[in-house]
């Protein structure tokens, strides 16, 4: 990707949470929630982030938008370090990088009407829009996400889950951002409503030229919306590449195991597929394994994996990077639609 097309760059990002342990809390350790994650996001692109619960996806999202501070590493929007910006640069960054949170039931203040919720961004960034034009802009936002402008005086409890998430999306778009971080935006919704929200996000991206960092654990949803996909395991990105490459020819055994666990509607393909079952549970992020973090569950692990941590490097094709000493090269049966 050409440098001029990059809007967001994450470089060696680390976020550890100190914890106390041992007798009288004298021992100290850290939860390694995010540990050396790097990627870029292009203009108008969607990068999907997938992985098991607890792998660090939401911590990554919060750190990218500046809600959490990194232990080390950097997040740069258009060359500006998100966590070192101040004054005008910081205000511009906060306008340009917005987030849609996971749970529409808790992300909206229940004591505020739809009008008040969408007015908040303009009250914080008062130079964005003159006061006399704000109501008209709010009505535009409501219509943009498929809601009724006549419902501006309703409270969140008077909307359905899907409608509440649309309100969250409208609020994120109020300041005309360039990057929107979507942190599990459909996981709390019914399947039919999930499709409506994902299609809404795709339409908004086409119309507004948005870049998405789309975090989810549903592989089918990520495949539907993403251009590239990053797979996280225990705080690290273990595979990163173009959507088709990651889904059809996964290099990392963890990626392959995730994809093979997805049900296939075709009975012929289902019967022919040989699944790789992972042993045990993910290790603790407080004390991850030496070498490759996936080795304790990997069916291909050898002595080398316990000694040397594999780097995220180009493997076989220029579109895919995999952090594995013994990457796979066989195609995978396609996921059902």
JSON list of C-alpha atoms in Angstrom, two decimals, residues 25 115 117 129 196 220 229 268 334:
[
{"chain": "A", "resi": 25, "resn": "UNK", "atom": "CA", "xyz": [0.44, -8.62, 47.04]},
{"chain": "A", "resi": 115, "resn": "UNK", "atom": "CA", "xyz": [-31.68, 14.54, 20.17]},
{"chain": "A", "resi": 117, "resn": "UNK", "atom": "CA", "xyz": [-27.23, 12.02, 22.36]},
{"chain": "A", "resi": 129, "resn": "UNK", "atom": "CA", "xyz": [-20.93, 23.50, 13.28]},
{"chain": "A", "resi": 196, "resn": "UNK", "atom": "CA", "xyz": [-28.88, -5.01, 8.47]},
{"chain": "A", "resi": 220, "resn": "UNK", "atom": "CA", "xyz": [-18.59, -14.96, 8.50]},
{"chain": "A", "resi": 229, "resn": "UNK", "atom": "CA", "xyz": [-7.95, -9.69, 7.96]},
{"chain": "A", "resi": 268, "resn": "UNK", "atom": "CA", "xyz": [-20.67, -32.98, 0.94]},
{"chain": "A", "resi": 334, "resn": "UNK", "atom": "CA", "xyz": [-14.65, -22.38, 1.53]}
]
